XYZ file of C-alpha atoms in Angstrom:
450
model
C -18.646 -86.183 14.325
C -18.679 -89.636 12.808
C -19.468 -92.750 14.835
C -16.105 -94.198 13.819
C -14.266 -91.194 15.277
C -16.222 -91.322 18.539
C -15.597 -95.068 18.827
C -11.886 -94.391 18.570
C -12.043 -91.891 21.441
C -14.154 -94.299 23.535
C -11.528 -96.986 23.009
C -8.875 -94.657 24.452
C -11.198 -93.700 27.309
C -12.091 -97.249 28.376
C -9.456 -99.847 27.508
C -7.115 -100.865 30.318
C -4.097 -100.863 28.001
C -4.076 -97.078 28.406
C -2.918 -95.412 31.615
C -5.487 -93.737 33.872
C -4.459 -90.187 32.945
C -4.938 -90.923 29.249
C -8.324 -92.556 29.839
C -9.532 -89.612 31.931
C -8.437 -87.108 29.302
C -10.317 -89.007 26.593
C -13.409 -89.166 28.821
C -13.323 -85.386 29.298
C -13.169 -84.903 25.544
C -16.328 -86.977 25.151
C -18.151 -85.344 28.063
C -17.350 -81.845 26.829
C -18.076 -82.838 23.220
C -14.910 -80.987 22.257
C -15.125 -81.548 18.517
C -12.060 -79.462 17.640
C -9.764 -81.278 20.082
C -11.184 -84.689 19.199
C -10.617 -84.161 15.483
C -7.108 -82.780 16.001
C -6.076 -85.685 18.230
C -7.959 -88.627 16.708
C -9.192 -87.951 13.165
C -5.831 -88.737 11.593
C -2.938 -91.026 12.456
C 0.517 -89.651 13.221
C 2.231 -91.293 10.292
C 5.533 -93.079 10.509
C 7.297 -91.269 7.696
C 10.618 -91.900 6.010
C 12.555 -90.683 9.054
C 10.180 -91.718 11.829
C 7.614 -89.729 13.805
C 7.393 -86.043 14.692
C 4.532 -83.933 15.987
C 2.783 -82.339 18.977
C 2.610 -84.317 22.221
C -0.774 -85.311 23.623
C -3.261 -88.159 23.668
C -4.690 -89.767 20.568
C -3.615 -91.391 17.338
C -2.392 -88.105 15.839
C -0.099 -87.132 18.704
C 3.296 -88.139 20.079
C 2.634 -90.240 23.186
C 3.646 -93.507 24.801
C 1.256 -95.499 22.621
C 2.205 -94.082 19.225
C 5.848 -94.654 20.232
C 5.027 -98.270 21.142
C 3.290 -98.722 17.797
C 6.286 -97.395 15.861
C 8.654 -99.579 17.873
C 6.538 -102.674 17.279
C 6.897 -102.050 13.547
C 10.657 -101.689 13.947
C 10.880 -104.884 16.027
C 8.990 -106.891 13.415
C 11.324 -105.709 10.652
C 14.400 -106.610 12.706
C 12.935 -110.067 13.367
C 12.110 -110.554 9.691
C 15.711 -109.818 8.755
C 16.838 -112.803 10.774
C 18.564 -111.172 13.740
C 17.518 -111.940 17.293
C 17.492 -114.528 20.050
C 14.484 -116.318 18.601
C 15.246 -119.830 17.368
C 18.775 -119.684 18.723
C 19.852 -116.555 16.829
C 21.272 -113.522 18.627
C 20.246 -109.939 17.880
C 23.021 -107.406 17.681
C 20.705 -105.060 19.526
C 19.231 -101.570 19.382
C 20.721 -98.421 20.921
C 18.212 -95.920 22.348
C 19.010 -92.288 23.121
C 16.933 -89.232 23.937
C 17.238 -85.469 24.297
C 16.075 -83.000 26.961
C 12.526 -82.530 25.688
C 9.548 -83.200 27.912
C 8.598 -86.895 27.844
C 11.720 -87.885 25.885
C 12.982 -90.231 28.600
C 9.535 -91.816 29.025
C 9.209 -92.372 25.272
C 12.689 -93.921 25.158
C 11.733 -96.295 27.964
C 8.495 -97.231 26.167
C 10.507 -98.140 23.074
C 12.862 -100.235 25.214
C 9.930 -102.117 26.780
C 8.601 -103.177 23.370
C 11.978 -104.228 21.972
C 12.815 -106.243 25.087
C 9.459 -108.025 24.815
C 10.663 -109.218 21.409
C 13.867 -110.497 23.067
C 15.871 -107.798 21.285
C 18.916 -106.567 23.208
C 18.553 -102.894 24.173
C 21.340 -100.451 25.033
C 19.612 -97.465 26.661
C 21.426 -94.229 27.494
C 21.058 -93.529 31.204
C 21.009 -89.766 30.576
C 20.229 -87.371 27.729
C 22.638 -87.746 24.817
C 23.493 -85.786 21.638
C 22.349 -87.389 18.402
C 25.949 -87.753 17.067
C 26.886 -89.634 20.251
C 23.978 -92.066 19.821
C 24.905 -92.672 16.184
C 28.529 -93.266 17.194
C 27.463 -95.746 19.878
C 25.335 -97.593 17.323
C 28.435 -98.236 15.223
C 30.704 -98.958 18.198
C 28.379 -101.700 19.435
C 27.720 -103.093 15.935
C 24.021 -102.752 16.699
C 21.258 -103.351 14.182
C 19.505 -100.027 14.772
C 19.150 -96.982 16.992
C 16.112 -95.045 18.150
C 16.559 -91.381 19.042
C 13.761 -89.488 20.771
C 14.048 -85.872 19.638
C 12.232 -83.200 17.664
C 15.452 -81.355 16.856
C 14.806 -77.584 16.975
C 10.982 -77.767 16.954
C 8.835 -75.910 19.535
C 8.602 -77.279 23.118
C 5.170 -78.790 22.422
C 6.649 -81.263 19.915
C 8.632 -84.459 20.136
C 9.825 -87.057 17.672
C 11.135 -90.555 17.035
C 14.000 -91.167 14.607
C 15.329 -94.553 13.494
C 18.950 -95.125 12.502
C 20.271 -98.285 10.850
C 23.460 -100.306 11.306
C 25.510 -98.007 9.039
C 25.012 -95.129 11.498
C 22.643 -93.056 9.379
C 18.866 -92.699 9.296
C 16.805 -95.360 7.573
C 16.173 -95.196 3.823
C 14.258 -97.494 1.436
C 13.583 -100.346 1.633
C 13.954 -100.394 5.443
C 11.758 -97.361 6.112
C 9.055 -98.696 3.784
C 9.099 -102.080 5.538
C 8.654 -100.439 8.963
C 5.826 -98.252 7.661
C 3.989 -101.313 6.337
C 4.351 -103.153 9.658
C 3.098 -100.141 11.629
C 0.001 -99.936 9.427
C -0.883 -103.537 10.347
C -1.244 -102.659 14.062
C -4.845 -101.707 14.771
C -5.042 -102.195 18.561
C -2.564 -101.042 21.187
C -3.193 -104.113 23.361
C -1.695 -106.234 20.557
C 1.723 -104.744 21.310
C 3.806 -106.770 23.806
C 6.020 -105.015 26.325
C 8.330 -106.018 29.162
C 8.814 -104.024 32.354
C 12.304 -102.544 32.411
C 13.048 -104.033 35.816
C 12.420 -107.501 34.361
C 14.397 -106.693 31.211
C 17.369 -105.643 33.314
C 17.233 -108.885 35.333
C 17.250 -110.989 32.177
C 20.124 -109.012 30.657
C 18.055 -107.772 27.723
C 18.452 -104.185 28.953
C 21.847 -102.578 29.470
C 22.390 -98.934 30.353
C 24.988 -96.785 28.585
C 26.966 -94.461 30.844
C 29.909 -92.098 30.587
C 32.086 -94.690 28.849
C 30.322 -93.655 25.628
C 31.415 -90.035 26.148
C 35.056 -90.991 26.529
C 34.996 -93.212 23.449
C 33.508 -90.361 21.407
C 36.041 -87.846 22.725
C 38.944 -90.199 21.975
C 37.545 -90.692 18.472
C 37.005 -87.053 17.470
C 39.762 -85.228 19.392
C 42.515 -86.289 16.933
C 40.470 -84.801 14.073
C 41.321 -81.248 15.205
C 43.662 -79.480 12.795
C 44.636 -76.216 14.507
C 47.189 -75.172 17.126
C 46.268 -75.760 20.763
C 48.470 -72.836 21.817
C 46.652 -70.382 19.561
C 43.306 -71.490 20.965
C 44.092 -69.895 24.339
C 43.610 -66.410 22.892
C 40.023 -66.734 21.686
C 37.060 -65.567 23.773
C 34.220 -68.041 23.231
C 30.653 -68.203 24.569
C 28.778 -71.508 24.305
C 25.147 -72.514 24.858
C 23.455 -75.897 24.299
C 20.006 -74.206 24.359
C 18.875 -76.309 27.363
C 19.746 -79.455 25.408
C 22.271 -82.254 25.164
C 25.299 -80.383 23.819
C 26.375 -79.339 27.295
C 27.294 -82.967 27.920
C 30.060 -83.009 25.294
C 31.017 -79.692 23.716
C 32.684 -77.968 26.713
C 34.780 -81.101 27.337
C 36.001 -81.144 23.746
C 36.834 -77.446 23.707
C 38.662 -77.580 27.021
C 40.795 -80.435 25.685
C 41.871 -78.111 22.871
C 42.959 -75.342 25.290
C 40.087 -72.925 24.760
C 40.815 -71.406 28.150
C 38.596 -68.361 27.655
C 35.504 -70.500 27.155
C 32.434 -69.437 29.093
C 28.943 -70.872 28.997
C 25.468 -69.377 29.244
C 24.756 -70.895 32.656
C 20.969 -70.556 32.477
C 20.899 -72.516 29.214
C 23.313 -75.233 30.357
C 20.473 -76.713 32.422
C 18.457 -79.277 30.395
C 14.837 -78.130 30.223
C 12.237 -79.254 27.704
C 10.290 -76.013 28.093
C 13.283 -74.024 26.754
C 12.247 -71.178 29.075
C 14.935 -68.647 28.093
C 14.477 -68.980 24.332
C 11.965 -67.762 21.742
C 12.875 -70.946 19.837
C 15.569 -73.606 20.449
C 16.817 -73.107 16.909
C 20.441 -72.045 16.307
C 19.398 -71.013 12.798
C 17.308 -68.204 14.336
C 19.446 -65.151 15.275
C 16.869 -64.181 17.927
C 17.788 -67.322 19.890
C 21.220 -65.800 20.626
C 19.706 -63.063 22.827
C 20.868 -64.311 26.236
C 24.325 -65.202 24.938
C 24.691 -61.683 23.542
C 23.752 -60.260 26.939
C 26.621 -62.249 28.472
C 29.157 -61.092 25.887
C 31.974 -58.735 26.827
C 33.978 -56.557 24.460
C 36.808 -59.090 24.346
C 34.597 -62.055 23.415
C 35.080 -63.140 19.818
C 32.530 -65.823 19.013
C 29.261 -67.420 20.158
C 28.510 -71.092 19.474
C 25.144 -72.768 20.041
C 23.558 -76.181 19.472
C 19.949 -77.239 19.050
C 18.529 -79.589 21.753
C 19.919 -82.801 20.234
C 23.218 -81.120 19.231
C 23.267 -81.997 15.550
C 23.047 -78.363 14.427
C 25.599 -75.643 15.076
C 24.830 -71.930 15.263
C 27.545 -69.276 15.071
C 27.836 -65.534 15.687
C 31.173 -63.786 15.156
C 32.686 -60.341 15.395
C 32.749 -58.533 12.073
C 35.317 -56.075 10.767
C 34.073 -53.372 13.155
C 33.635 -55.790 16.087
C 29.873 -55.872 15.561
C 28.127 -59.241 15.999
C 27.155 -61.079 12.821
C 25.130 -64.277 12.557
C 26.367 -66.834 10.024
C 23.971 -68.977 8.034
C 24.541 -72.704 7.677
C 25.930 -72.582 4.152
C 28.571 -70.030 5.079
C 29.601 -72.049 8.138
C 29.916 -75.129 5.954
C 31.989 -73.426 3.262
C 34.430 -71.949 5.754
C 34.758 -75.192 7.701
C 35.449 -77.115 4.511
C 38.065 -74.641 3.329
C 39.766 -74.666 6.730
C 40.004 -78.448 6.810
C 41.145 -78.838 3.203
C 43.704 -76.033 3.344
C 45.149 -77.455 6.578
C 45.446 -80.915 5.041
C 46.994 -79.464 1.895
C 49.728 -77.768 3.946
C 50.625 -81.038 5.664
C 50.310 -83.219 2.570
C 47.305 -84.960 4.056
C 44.745 -84.444 1.288
C 43.375 -87.911 0.486
C 43.792 -89.478 -2.957
C 40.459 -90.096 -4.674
C 38.865 -87.804 -2.087
C 35.115 -87.269 -2.135
C 32.813 -84.615 -0.687
C 29.158 -85.608 -0.315
C 26.624 -82.782 -0.228
C 22.937 -82.179 -1.075
C 20.873 -80.428 -3.725
C 20.037 -77.546 -1.359
C 23.619 -76.859 -0.238
C 25.414 -73.744 -1.504
C 27.161 -74.403 -4.848
C 30.251 -72.781 -3.337
C 30.787 -75.981 -1.323
C 31.340 -77.930 -4.537
C 33.506 -75.147 -5.911
C 35.792 -75.272 -2.859
C 36.017 -79.070 -2.963
C 36.957 -79.133 -6.654
C 39.542 -76.378 -6.103
C 41.344 -78.825 -3.803
C 40.936 -81.727 -6.232
C 38.046 -83.568 -4.593
C 35.236 -85.295 -6.446
C 31.769 -84.053 -5.470
C 28.756 -86.340 -5.058
C 25.412 -84.577 -4.764
C 22.428 -86.321 -3.226
C 18.911 -85.622 -1.967
C 18.225 -83.438 1.053
C 18.663 -85.198 4.379
C 21.596 -86.687 6.226
C 20.259 -90.197 5.630
C 20.909 -89.745 1.890
C 24.349 -88.278 2.548
C 25.268 -91.277 4.659
C 24.044 -93.679 1.975
C 26.059 -91.918 -0.735
C 29.123 -91.886 1.512
C 28.897 -95.628 2.067
C 28.591 -96.307 -1.642
C 31.586 -94.055 -2.339
C 33.707 -95.925 0.199
C 32.639 -99.269 -1.255
C 33.775 -98.015 -4.683
C 37.284 -97.369 -3.376
C 37.033 -93.627 -2.738
C 38.475 -91.935 0.334
C 35.569 -90.172 1.955
C 36.855 -86.841 3.192
C 33.727 -85.219 4.529
C 29.990 -84.936 4.271
C 28.027 -81.764 4.740
C 24.465 -80.946 5.553
C 24.561 -79.366 8.988
C 27.326 -78.853 11.499
C 27.558 -81.199 14.478
C 29.488 -81.338 17.721
C 32.991 -81.598 16.251
C 32.345 -78.682 13.899
C 32.438 -76.311 16.872
C 36.150 -76.913 17.313
C 37.080 -76.385 13.671
C 34.916 -73.258 13.604
C 36.979 -71.774 16.417
C 40.284 -72.791 14.889
C 39.501 -70.902 11.676
C 39.621 -67.750 13.773
C 42.654 -68.647 15.872
C 44.738 -69.727 12.875
C 43.869 -66.901 10.478
C 43.496 -64.093 13.023
C 40.949 -62.510 10.678
C 37.299 -61.556 11.092
C 35.145 -64.124 9.329
C 33.909 -61.781 6.573
C 37.550 -61.129 5.616
C 38.283 -64.849 5.675
C 35.386 -65.285 3.266
C 36.840 -62.636 0.938
C 40.220 -64.379 1.027
C 38.539 -67.651 0.077
C 36.849 -66.057 -2.914
C 40.138 -64.672 -4.191
C 41.816 -68.066 -3.919
C 39.109 -69.674 -6.024
C 40.269 -67.385 -8.895
C 36.837 -67.215 -10.468
C 33.790 -65.010 -10.206
C 32.819 -65.082 -6.517
C 29.438 -66.340 -5.414
C 27.525 -64.016 -3.114
C 26.956 -65.389 0.382
C 24.576 -63.439 2.584
C 25.986 -63.106 6.108
C 22.570 -62.402 7.574
């Protein structure tokens, strides 16, 4: 091992800026001369990429931990200061919203980010409990904040965590903001250079405010009117829901109950937030194997299973097929059917927007664009990633278009529309898909149900 690498480990084992547990772990690495672990944890730096950080948790420069989170947040704070917002020199920052999911260490990482931002005199709005990513993004816009930090690794394994940055428009950062943060992070060579303020002190000074259940109610009031189906018809559908030990349990059951889904039942074991995801092979709703426990709970009269990943920005669906067998739906099929349901409902009521636009990505099924054009919408295609969708949507709105929808992956409100496709049509989903193909009047595109 190189002297430079060993010096890096010694720094983590000796400097008082690191907590005692971290120092002891680094000392053991040196004493045991554990070359493999040392190289994995310290040889490289966990890079702040275009969306933030993501990787395994542990000590060292190449792991998600309190100190790499502080480093990323210091870069963010410097960029916010450089843009002229803040309480320095008499100015007033609009603030940063911080949310986190149910993963191990997520709350601690969120608090570390808050400590650094408050040390820069940046107002912080910190969720007091775990929160779905769409809720955090909504709160960012509601508070007219400059940015949001979300601690999550989406559907990754339990050993991972991540750090995502959202900007004032409500979407993830894109150039030049992400590039500016990356450059600032690279300038930080020593952890002790990073200022931080104890949260107790930040609360006394008013720099730290906690976000409670008022955010939930605002979100519910915002999205509930978006539902298009009949509340009476919803009573008939047997639905099973699981948040996969994550944040979706905070919001989704409330929304569905408001829409009269009286036969809703939850997978109780998976309603409990747990960063180990003990009942799952993977907390990924795009993996049919993750539906195992929900399938065990299903009775003959249950019609549909809905699941979310830990930060509730992905929706998984299983439905009864023509012969009442369970079928898993891939993301593209969910998106196509949701889009057709919404557009056909608006067409019936005369609510299709003039100059309507659908924003999608280069990896989305081409049938999405076909459906949108069938209803007279313009289609804007962008790069993969919701941050690019959000950017394209903003530009479309600024050009005078009526943004109807964006699509990359289904979020919390998609669960409701998914259910209402079934209650309104009364058909198994594969038949609904066949009906859609016929209405498009052209050669159908094959969609694989499994």
